[in-house]
Every structure is written in C-alpha cells, then in structure tokens.
Tab-separated table of C-alpha atoms and ligand atoms in Angstrom:
chain	number	residue	atom	x	y	z
A	1	MET	CA	3.822	9.851	15.652
A	2	LEU	CA	0.911	7.699	14.626
A	3	GLN	CA	1.712	4.239	15.913
A	4	ASP	CA	-0.604	1.272	16.358
A	5	SER	CA	-0.620	-1.414	19.017
A	6	HIS	CA	1.132	-3.819	16.614
A	7	GLY	CA	4.180	-1.560	16.289
A	8	ARG	CA	3.358	-0.169	12.845
A	9	ILE	CA	4.034	3.505	12.195
A	10	LEU	CA	1.597	5.123	9.780
A	11	ARG	CA	2.988	7.242	6.955
A	12	ASP	CA	0.287	7.158	4.309
A	13	LEU	CA	-3.121	8.868	4.431
A	14	ARG	CA	-5.706	8.256	1.709
A	15	VAL	CA	-8.230	11.055	1.502
A	16	SER	CA	-11.548	10.486	-0.246
A	17	LEU	CA	-12.909	13.742	-1.646
A	18	THR	CA	-16.354	12.503	-2.620
A	19	ASP	CA	-18.367	9.290	-2.641
A	20	ARG	CA	-19.947	10.239	-6.002
A	21	CYS	CA	-18.719	8.752	-9.232
A	22	ASN	CA	-19.353	9.163	-12.947
A	23	PHE	CA	-18.513	5.470	-13.566
A	24	ARG	CA	-20.230	2.308	-12.335
A	25	CYS	CA	-17.389	-0.179	-12.239
A	26	LEU	CA	-18.473	-3.753	-11.997
A	27	TYR	CA	-16.106	-4.420	-9.071
A	28	CYS	CA	-17.061	-1.270	-7.140
A	29	LEU	CA	-20.559	0.024	-7.954
A	30	PRO	CA	-22.081	-2.809	-10.003
A	31	GLU	CA	-25.383	-1.119	-10.776
A	32	THR	CA	-25.507	-1.550	-14.551
A	33	GLU	CA	-27.318	-4.220	-16.504
A	34	ALA	CA	-23.980	-5.465	-17.843
A	35	ALA	CA	-22.720	-5.885	-14.275
A	36	HIS	CA	-25.856	-7.774	-13.236
A	37	ASN	CA	-25.596	-10.012	-16.267
A	38	PHE	CA	-21.970	-10.768	-15.521
A	39	TYR	CA	-22.623	-11.709	-11.906
A	40	ARG	CA	-25.893	-13.527	-12.521
A	41	GLY	CA	-24.088	-16.702	-13.562
A	42	HIS	CA	-22.162	-16.699	-10.288
A	43	TRP	CA	-24.801	-15.540	-7.851
A	44	ALA	CA	-26.165	-18.994	-7.184
A	45	ASN	CA	-23.011	-19.526	-5.153
A	46	LEU	CA	-23.201	-16.279	-3.253
A	47	PRO	CA	-23.165	-16.360	0.535
A	48	ASN	CA	-26.309	-14.965	2.041
A	49	SER	CA	-25.239	-11.354	2.408
A	50	LYS	CA	-27.309	-8.384	1.337
A	51	PRO	CA	-26.187	-5.820	-1.237
A	52	ILE	CA	-25.252	-2.445	0.162
A	53	LEU	CA	-28.047	0.028	-0.498
A	54	GLN	CA	-26.114	2.891	-1.964
A	55	GLN	CA	-26.970	6.038	-0.058
A	56	TRP	CA	-25.020	9.055	-1.140
A	57	VAL	CA	-23.500	11.091	1.613
A	58	PRO	CA	-25.536	14.312	2.089
A	59	ARG	CA	-23.561	17.242	0.695
A	60	THR	CA	-23.474	18.967	4.072
A	61	HIS	CA	-21.597	15.961	5.447
A	62	LEU	CA	-18.790	16.214	2.886
A	63	LEU	CA	-15.729	17.760	4.466
A	64	SER	CA	-14.920	21.235	3.168
A	65	PHE	CA	-11.514	22.015	1.688
A	66	GLU	CA	-10.639	23.880	4.897
A	67	GLU	CA	-11.527	20.818	6.987
A	68	ILE	CA	-9.584	18.467	4.709
A	69	GLU	CA	-6.556	20.737	4.742
A	70	ARG	CA	-6.666	20.946	8.520
A	71	VAL	CA	-6.764	17.164	8.919
A	72	ILE	CA	-3.902	16.734	6.474
A	73	ARG	CA	-1.844	19.406	8.236
A	74	LEU	CA	-2.346	17.678	11.589
A	75	ALA	CA	-1.600	14.267	10.086
A	76	VAL	CA	1.616	15.534	8.480
A	77	GLY	CA	2.606	16.912	11.870
A	78	LEU	CA	2.148	13.366	13.192
A	79	GLY	CA	4.512	11.826	10.655
A	80	ILE	CA	2.269	11.211	7.650
A	81	GLN	CA	4.498	11.651	4.592
A	82	LYS	CA	2.268	10.607	1.752
A	83	ILE	CA	-1.213	11.790	0.800
A	84	ARG	CA	-3.303	10.198	-1.930
A	85	LEU	CA	-6.467	11.983	-3.043
A	86	THR	CA	-9.149	9.569	-4.160
A	87	GLY	CA	-12.876	8.892	-4.057
A	88	GLY	CA	-15.420	8.086	-5.506
A	89	GLU	CA	-14.162	10.120	-8.392
A	90	PRO	CA	-12.009	12.961	-7.021
A	91	LEU	CA	-12.258	15.029	-10.203
A	92	LEU	CA	-15.983	15.465	-9.577
A	93	ARG	CA	-15.118	17.760	-6.696
A	94	ASN	CA	-15.430	21.383	-7.883
A	95	ASP	CA	-12.229	23.410	-7.877
A	96	ILE	CA	-10.164	20.437	-6.862
A	97	GLU	CA	-7.072	22.276	-8.058
A	98	THR	CA	-7.587	24.794	-5.247
A	99	LEU	CA	-7.393	22.013	-2.688
A	100	VAL	CA	-4.351	20.490	-4.380
A	101	ALA	CA	-2.567	23.850	-4.316
A	102	ARG	CA	-3.268	24.222	-0.596
A	103	ILE	CA	-2.015	20.743	0.247
A	104	ALA	CA	0.997	20.707	-2.089
A	105	THR	CA	2.713	23.456	-0.137
A	106	LEU	CA	2.212	21.997	3.349
A	107	PRO	CA	5.625	21.764	5.013
A	108	GLY	CA	6.687	18.186	5.752
A	109	LEU	CA	4.557	16.540	3.088
A	110	GLU	CA	6.843	14.450	0.874
A	111	ASP	CA	4.444	12.996	-1.604
A	112	LEU	CA	1.057	14.025	-2.999
A	113	ALA	CA	-0.703	11.732	-5.474
A	114	MET	CA	-4.168	11.176	-6.896
A	115	THR	CA	-6.143	8.161	-8.120
A	116	THR	CA	-8.772	8.917	-10.760
A	117	ASN	CA	-10.775	7.145	-13.436
A	118	GLY	CA	-9.389	9.817	-15.764
A	119	PHE	CA	-12.632	10.707	-17.536
A	120	LEU	CA	-12.470	14.384	-16.579
A	121	PHE	CA	-8.696	14.668	-16.574
A	122	PRO	CA	-8.428	16.293	-20.037
A	123	GLN	CA	-10.248	19.321	-18.584
A	124	LYS	CA	-8.387	19.317	-15.279
A	125	GLY	CA	-4.873	18.012	-15.985
A	126	GLN	CA	-3.157	21.312	-16.679
A	127	ALA	CA	-4.643	23.027	-13.625
A	128	LEU	CA	-3.746	20.108	-11.366
A	129	ARG	CA	-0.177	20.128	-12.575
A	130	GLN	CA	0.086	23.875	-12.019
A	131	ALA	CA	-1.376	23.422	-8.549
A	132	GLY	CA	1.538	21.120	-7.664
A	133	LEU	CA	0.282	17.596	-8.254
A	134	ARG	CA	3.164	15.414	-9.449
A	135	ARG	CA	1.952	11.819	-9.307
A	136	ILE	CA	-1.205	10.329	-10.730
A	137	SER	CA	-2.779	6.893	-11.108
A	138	PHE	CA	-5.490	6.117	-13.651
A	139	SER	CA	-7.839	3.162	-13.597
A	140	LEU	CA	-7.834	1.259	-16.877
A	141	ASP	CA	-9.104	-2.302	-16.840
A	142	SER	CA	-9.496	-2.862	-20.565
A	143	LEU	CA	-8.169	-1.634	-23.887
A	144	ASP	CA	-11.222	-2.873	-25.726
A	145	ARG	CA	-13.925	-0.246	-26.108
A	146	ASP	CA	-16.845	-2.647	-25.524
A	147	ASN	CA	-15.215	-4.394	-22.595
A	148	PHE	CA	-14.250	-1.038	-21.075
A	149	LYS	CA	-17.894	0.011	-21.280
A	150	LYS	CA	-19.089	-3.279	-19.824
A	151	ILE	CA	-16.684	-2.928	-16.882
A	152	THR	CA	-17.109	0.774	-16.113
A	153	GLY	CA	-20.637	1.433	-17.347
A	154	ARG	CA	-19.328	4.279	-19.506
A	155	ASP	CA	-18.148	4.500	-23.097
A	156	GLY	CA	-15.036	6.332	-21.971
A	157	LEU	CA	-12.002	4.440	-23.193
A	158	ALA	CA	-10.947	7.201	-25.612
A	159	GLU	CA	-11.061	9.851	-22.852
A	160	VAL	CA	-9.005	7.738	-20.460
A	161	LEU	CA	-6.374	6.965	-23.088
A	162	LYS	CA	-6.208	10.658	-23.896
A	163	SER	CA	-5.787	11.422	-20.183
A	164	ILE	CA	-2.885	9.017	-19.829
A	165	SER	CA	-0.942	10.568	-22.689
A	166	LEU	CA	-1.822	14.080	-21.520
A	167	ALA	CA	-0.495	13.281	-18.034
A	168	GLN	CA	2.779	12.152	-19.589
A	169	GLU	CA	2.979	15.283	-21.739
A	170	LEU	CA	2.362	17.449	-18.683
A	171	GLY	CA	5.281	15.793	-16.917
A	172	PHE	CA	3.444	13.785	-14.247
A	173	HIS	CA	5.826	11.123	-13.027
A	174	PRO	CA	5.288	8.309	-12.583
A	175	VAL	CA	2.020	7.873	-14.462
A	176	LYS	CA	0.504	4.717	-13.005
A	177	VAL	CA	-2.294	2.650	-14.468
A	178	ASN	CA	-4.398	0.360	-12.265
A	179	ALA	CA	-6.271	-2.659	-13.554
A	180	VAL	CA	-8.451	-4.851	-11.352
A	181	VAL	CA	-8.292	-8.314	-12.890
A	182	ILE	CA	-11.468	-10.407	-12.819
A	183	ARG	CA	-11.704	-13.929	-14.160
A	184	GLY	CA	-13.861	-14.185	-17.236
A	185	LEU	CA	-14.084	-10.430	-17.594
A	186	ASN	CA	-10.714	-8.919	-18.446
A	187	ASP	CA	-8.159	-11.593	-17.589
A	188	HIS	CA	-7.661	-12.203	-21.333
A	189	GLU	CA	-6.324	-8.632	-21.554
A	190	ILE	CA	-3.453	-8.955	-19.079
A	191	GLU	CA	-0.778	-9.257	-21.765
A	192	ALA	CA	-2.290	-6.459	-23.857
A	193	LEU	CA	-2.311	-4.137	-20.845
A	194	ALA	CA	1.311	-4.995	-20.077
A	195	ASP	CA	2.209	-4.377	-23.725
A	196	PHE	CA	0.498	-1.003	-23.507
A	197	ALA	CA	2.506	-0.122	-20.380
A	198	HIS	CA	5.731	-1.164	-22.072
A	199	GLU	CA	5.016	0.755	-25.252
A	200	HIS	CA	4.124	3.947	-23.377
A	201	GLY	CA	6.604	3.702	-20.494
A	202	LEU	CA	3.893	3.426	-17.822
A	203	ALA	CA	3.821	1.868	-14.362
A	204	MET	CA	1.092	-0.758	-14.719
A	205	ARG	CA	-0.488	-2.217	-11.575
A	206	PHE	CA	-2.523	-5.410	-11.636
A	207	ILE	CA	-4.798	-5.541	-8.594
A	208	GLU	CA	-6.617	-8.535	-7.148
A	209	PHE	CA	-10.377	-8.182	-6.911
A	210	MET	CA	-11.326	-7.520	-3.265
A	211	PRO	CA	-14.722	-7.985	-1.558
A	212	LEU	CA	-15.544	-4.283	-1.584
A	213	ASP	CA	-18.239	-4.043	-4.267
A	214	SER	CA	-21.624	-2.635	-3.340
A	215	ALA	CA	-23.520	-5.715	-4.597
A	216	ARG	CA	-21.546	-8.072	-2.348
A	217	ALA	CA	-21.048	-10.078	-5.514
A	218	TRP	CA	-17.361	-10.819	-4.921
A	219	LEU	CA	-16.471	-14.470	-5.120
A	220	LYS	CA	-13.106	-16.064	-4.607
A	221	GLU	CA	-13.368	-17.825	-7.988
A	222	LEU	CA	-13.418	-14.446	-9.704
A	223	VAL	CA	-10.065	-13.440	-8.216
A	224	VAL	CA	-7.079	-13.890	-10.512
A	225	SER	CA	-4.145	-14.186	-8.135
A	226	GLY	CA	-1.132	-11.945	-8.470
A	227	ARG	CA	0.968	-15.079	-8.873
A	228	GLU	CA	-1.079	-16.188	-11.882
A	229	VAL	CA	-0.789	-12.738	-13.480
A	230	LEU	CA	2.959	-12.693	-12.947
A	231	ASP	CA	3.475	-16.229	-14.287
A	232	ARG	CA	1.596	-15.328	-17.443
A	233	LEU	CA	3.495	-12.090	-17.940
A	234	LYS	CA	6.841	-13.802	-17.406
A	235	GLN	CA	6.036	-16.200	-20.229
A	236	ARG	CA	5.552	-13.287	-22.570
A	237	PHE	CA	7.977	-10.582	-21.345
A	238	ASP	CA	11.517	-10.444	-20.047
A	239	LEU	CA	10.806	-9.017	-16.579
A	240	ARG	CA	13.428	-8.212	-13.953
A	241	PRO	CA	12.658	-7.531	-10.286
A	242	ALA	CA	12.773	-3.811	-9.538
A	243	LEU	CA	15.134	-2.545	-6.858
A	244	ALA	CA	14.028	-3.428	-3.324
A	245	ASP	CA	10.602	-2.052	-2.538
A	246	ASN	CA	9.726	-0.227	0.607
A	247	PRO	CA	8.262	-3.084	2.757
A	248	SER	CA	5.010	-1.169	3.225
A	249	SER	CA	4.545	-0.781	-0.517
A	250	THR	CA	1.403	-2.580	-1.662
A	251	SER	CA	2.947	-3.752	-4.919
A	252	LYS	CA	5.768	-6.080	-5.916
A	253	ARG	CA	7.409	-4.434	-8.918
A	254	TRP	CA	9.078	-5.732	-12.068
A	255	ILE	CA	10.718	-3.772	-14.841
A	256	PHE	CA	10.856	-4.641	-18.525
A	257	ALA	CA	14.363	-5.679	-19.575
A	258	ASP	CA	14.819	-2.567	-21.751
A	259	GLY	CA	13.978	-0.349	-18.772
A	260	ARG	CA	10.845	1.145	-20.349
A	261	GLY	CA	7.750	0.765	-18.192
A	262	GLU	CA	7.137	-1.461	-15.194
A	263	ILE	CA	4.671	-3.937	-13.805
A	264	GLY	CA	3.408	-4.040	-10.241
A	265	ILE	CA	1.386	-6.818	-8.687
A	266	ILE	CA	-0.968	-5.926	-5.838
A	267	ALA	CA	-2.181	-9.103	-4.183
A	268	PRO	CA	-4.049	-8.221	-0.975
A	269	VAL	CA	-6.244	-11.324	-1.193
A	270	SER	CA	-3.721	-14.084	-1.936
A	271	GLU	CA	-0.648	-12.504	-0.335
A	272	PRO	CA	-1.826	-10.017	2.295
A	273	PHE	CA	0.660	-7.327	3.285
A	274	CYS	CA	-1.142	-6.288	6.491
A	275	GLY	CA	1.952	-6.808	8.653
A	276	HIS	CA	3.607	-3.843	6.930
A	277	CYS	CA	0.506	-1.727	6.355
A	278	ASN	CA	1.193	1.932	7.111
A	279	ARG	CA	-2.073	3.354	5.762
A	280	LEU	CA	-4.940	5.310	7.232
A	281	ARG	CA	-8.075	6.535	5.447
A	282	LEU	CA	-10.273	9.612	5.706
A	283	THR	CA	-13.672	9.217	4.056
A	284	ALA	CA	-15.397	12.051	2.242
A	285	ASP	CA	-17.823	12.438	5.169
A	286	GLY	CA	-15.037	12.731	7.685
A	287	LYS	CA	-14.715	9.240	9.137
A	288	ILE	CA	-11.337	7.750	9.928
A	289	ARG	CA	-10.844	4.143	8.824
A	290	THR	CA	-7.850	2.236	10.072
A	291	CYS	CA	-8.212	-0.562	7.499
A	292	LEU	CA	-9.904	-0.969	4.099
A	293	PHE	CA	-11.864	-3.762	5.760
A	294	SER	CA	-12.654	-1.996	9.047
A	295	ILE	CA	-16.156	-2.642	10.255
A	296	THR	CA	-16.063	0.389	12.528
A	297	GLU	CA	-15.388	3.970	11.464
A	298	HIS	CA	-14.314	6.789	13.762
A	299	ASP	CA	-16.194	10.064	13.467
A	300	LEU	CA	-13.813	12.960	12.967
A	301	ARG	CA	-16.315	15.275	11.268
A	302	SER	CA	-18.251	16.021	14.438
A	303	ARG	CA	-14.991	16.826	16.257
A	304	LEU	CA	-13.941	19.187	13.493
A	305	ARG	CA	-17.334	20.872	13.591
A	306	ASN	CA	-17.691	20.959	17.374
A	307	GLY	CA	-14.748	23.275	17.808
A	308	GLU	CA	-12.199	20.806	19.129
A	309	SER	CA	-8.674	22.184	19.258
A	310	ASP	CA	-5.777	20.839	17.229
A	311	ASP	CA	-4.349	19.226	20.381
A	312	GLN	CA	-7.637	17.469	21.131
A	313	ILE	CA	-7.883	16.131	17.593
A	314	VAL	CA	-4.271	14.995	17.573
A	315	SER	CA	-4.644	13.029	20.790
A	316	TRP	CA	-7.946	11.499	19.603
A	317	LEU	CA	-6.316	10.489	16.308
A	318	LYS	CA	-3.427	8.817	18.116
A	319	GLY	CA	-5.927	6.805	20.159
A	320	VAL	CA	-7.826	5.750	17.032
A	321	VAL	CA	-4.671	4.670	15.222
A	322	TRP	CA	-3.603	2.618	18.230
A	323	GLN	CA	-6.658	0.425	17.555
A	324	LYS	CA	-5.696	-0.343	13.940
A	325	GLU	CA	-6.661	-3.909	13.053
A	326	ALA	CA	-3.851	-6.483	12.861
A	327	ARG	CA	-5.014	-7.789	9.494
A	328	HIS	CA	-7.972	-8.458	7.253
A	329	HIS	CA	-9.861	-11.766	7.285
A	330	ILE	CA	-10.782	-12.165	3.606
A	331	GLY	CA	-11.518	-15.776	2.782
A	332	GLU	CA	-11.899	-16.803	6.440
A	333	PRO	CA	-15.261	-17.961	7.840
A	334	GLU	CA	-15.445	-14.986	10.240
A	335	PHE	CA	-14.886	-12.388	7.469
A	336	VAL	CA	-17.480	-9.617	7.575
A	337	PRO	CA	-17.430	-7.245	4.585
A	338	PRO	CA	-17.404	-3.542	5.399
A	339	SER	CA	-20.750	-1.785	5.339
A	340	ARG	CA	-19.666	0.630	2.600
A	341	SER	CA	-18.288	-0.049	-0.862
A	342	MET	CA	-14.851	0.935	-2.165
A	343	SER	CA	-16.305	4.064	-3.772
A	344	CYS	CA	-17.353	5.333	-0.324
A	345	ILE	CA	-14.287	4.191	1.535
A	346	GLY	CA	-11.755	5.622	-0.899
A	347	GLY	CA	-9.419	3.196	-2.623
B	401	SAM	N1	-12.568	6.633	-9.045
B	401	SAM	C1	-11.161	6.555	-8.967
B	401	SAM	C2	-10.622	5.388	-9.745
B	401	SAM	O1	-11.400	4.503	-10.111
B	401	SAM	O2	-9.411	5.356	-9.983
B	401	SAM	C3	-10.625	6.513	-7.554
B	401	SAM	C4	-11.385	5.687	-6.563
B	401	SAM	S1	-11.321	3.942	-6.861
B	401	SAM	C5	-12.309	3.342	-5.502
B	401	SAM	C6	-9.651	3.590	-6.403
B	401	SAM	C7	-9.107	2.274	-6.859
B	401	SAM	O3	-9.822	1.238	-6.239
B	401	SAM	C8	-9.199	2.036	-8.361
B	401	SAM	O4	-7.928	1.753	-8.882
B	401	SAM	C9	-10.098	0.839	-8.463
B	401	SAM	O5	-9.753	0.043	-9.536
B	401	SAM	C10	-9.889	0.160	-7.138
B	401	SAM	N2	-11.004	-0.715	-6.740
B	401	SAM	C11	-12.314	-0.405	-6.648
B	401	SAM	N3	-13.030	-1.470	-6.236
B	401	SAM	C12	-12.155	-2.491	-6.094
B	401	SAM	C13	-12.290	-3.855	-5.696
B	401	SAM	N4	-13.480	-4.376	-5.386
B	401	SAM	N5	-11.173	-4.617	-5.644
B	401	SAM	C14	-9.959	-4.089	-5.958
B	401	SAM	N6	-9.766	-2.807	-6.317
B	401	SAM	C15	-10.853	-2.014	-6.402
B	402	SF4	FE1	-14.989	2.855	-10.734
B	402	SF4	FE2	-13.441	4.418	-9.191
B	402	SF4	FE3	-15.976	5.021	-9.641
B	402	SF4	FE4	-15.435	2.912	-8.122
B	402	SF4	S1	-14.965	5.006	-7.621
B	402	SF4	S2	-17.008	3.066	-9.738
B	402	SF4	S3	-13.558	2.195	-9.116
B	402	SF4	S4	-14.361	4.884	-11.163
C-alpha cells in the first residue's frame, strides 16, 4: 500500500496528460490583457514574488501512453482506486480515447474520471464514453458570455454549455461542474450557477481560489470562502446536507430539497482538509507530487526511461509517498508557492 509517515493511505492519483491549454484562465494562466487589467488594481498589495515564466514542457518529456498506463497499473497494484485525468487541458492530447480505453479495463481500478474545460468535448465525448469513461467534471466559472471570455481568455461559453448537455445525453454520471469563485470577478454569479445546476441536475462545485496561478497574483482578499458561498446559497435555496461524505472527499456536499442537482463546497484555503488527504499527482512530464503545494517534485520519468523494473519503481514510489507533506501552509508567513502553476501540476 501507499502509506505516508502521517498514517494516511493514498487512494487517489491525479494524472496530468499535458501542460498545454487552449484557455488562459485568470486564476491559472493569467496571460491575457483582461487578466492583467483585473489584477492591476490589486497588485500594489502583492508580496514581492516573481511571476512564473511559463516554459512548456518539451514534447519528448511528456510521458507516452505506455508510460502512463504502466504507472497507473503499478499504482493500482499499490491500492490506488481512483484515477482522474487532467492537465493542462487533457483533451488536447491526441487520441486520448485510446489511453482511456487502456486504463478503463485495468483490474482493480474502481473509478476513472476526467477534468476538462470542455471546449473540445463535443468532438471527443462519444469516443470517450465508448472507451469507458464514466465520470467527467467541466470547468464553468460564468454563465455570462463576456465574463466567461474575461475569465478564460476564450469566447467559449456556448461550446462548454453544449458539452455539459452532451455529457448528460451520453450517460456520464455524475456530470460535475467546477467554478473557482473570485471576489469582484464572478462572485455575483454564485446563485445563477447554483440555479443552473438545479435546473439541469448537475453536481456543482464551488472552489476557493488557491495560490497556484502563474502570475503569483493570488491575494487572500480575492478568495471567497466556502462558508460565504454556502451562507448565500442557503438564503436562496432549500439545501439539505448530503449523506455522509467520505472523509477524504475534498467537498462538503448539499442537495437541493427536490433531489435534483447538488452543491459541493471545496474550501482548501479556509478549511484545509490535509489531515484526510489521500491524493498523489503525476505531472505530464513524469514527476510525482505528493501535495498540490509541494515545493519538491520526484522524478519518475528518468526511472521509467532508464529501464528500472516494476519492483524498483514500486519501492521507490513507496519511499516518495512516505515523505508526503503533513499539510499546506497557505496564508502563513512561511508559505512558499510551488514553482509551477496549476496548469502544469494538474488540478
Ligand atoms: N483544463 C482543465 C479544466 O480547467 O478543467 C483541467 C485542468 S484545471 C488545472 C483543473 C481544475 O483546477 C479546474 O477545475 C480549475 O478550475 C482548477 N483551478 C485552476 N487553477 C486554480 C486555482 N488557482 N485555484 C483553484 N482552482 C484552480
Ligand atoms: Fe483554465 Fe484548466 Fe487551462 Fe488552467 S488548465 S487555464 S484551469 S482550462
């Protein structure tokens, strides 16, 4: 099993398939003029930390499908039950359905999911479903075309809405929708997003803004706490707590009284859940990260490419997991942001 020195057993592996993305979200890759304009008013308060110079991973460093499948197979053998494919934008990876088909049939794997911005899903949805993908999460931070474009850098609201309904038609279940809530940007849309989830029977997740953007522009004042989101939603909707969550679940869930759709609050900044964290990450260039906020990465790619045996990799992986950090230090004076943005780490 994969156990760390704090007694946590890891069950969840997030696999980033690429660091590339066709969006430029203001909270992840804030490279657009709209993103700069938004942050400009706040930058006077920024701590003196440099933006991350975005350097794309050379293509030869991206793990091949064979390498990814091998790592997942070994991880499943070590007790990993859940795999989430992410990025960057995972649908930018050519023939992704081939990889999904290979992973979906691995014995012992209980759950295979994907997180995507949804822009390319209309072209890929059917093939992904046929390949065995059952669960999908889309990012959708705004229902207003202009605000969507301001946030993501792309005029793609119509495509993402189409993707969400297509996923439902294709029988993906649950279809989740993630919104990162940022004060002064989309916090006025919280109720509208919840309404949308209710109307369409979706699992809506409101996520606190974390210091993982490439511009290092995150500021505590921009975070809308999960508590604030929930208080506002409770004023508007009749919400009931969902049945007891798995303690390592990142979200606290609430269902609408009529049973159609649900709300989840993910509050890693204001209510950290590190004590129950059972997650491990594999970056697109083959580094193992034991925490979203790790400042060290562990190089698996060279081991895969240097002919190490399965046994050697398994024992190395166990040693790496043992060193998993106790918790993150967001908001504390000693906090050091990771050297790569969320798009490179894999959210
Ligand atoms: N491109 C895909 C997408 O956007 O869904 C998958 C990768 S993205 C890095 C995965 C998730 O991370 C998305 O739901 C996104 O909203 C979230 N995310 C990115 N940057 C974030 C940040 N600074 N704080 C909180 N969540 C963030
Ligand atoms: Fe946005 Fe996801 Fe791309 Fe980051 S990786 S810019 S969150 S779409």
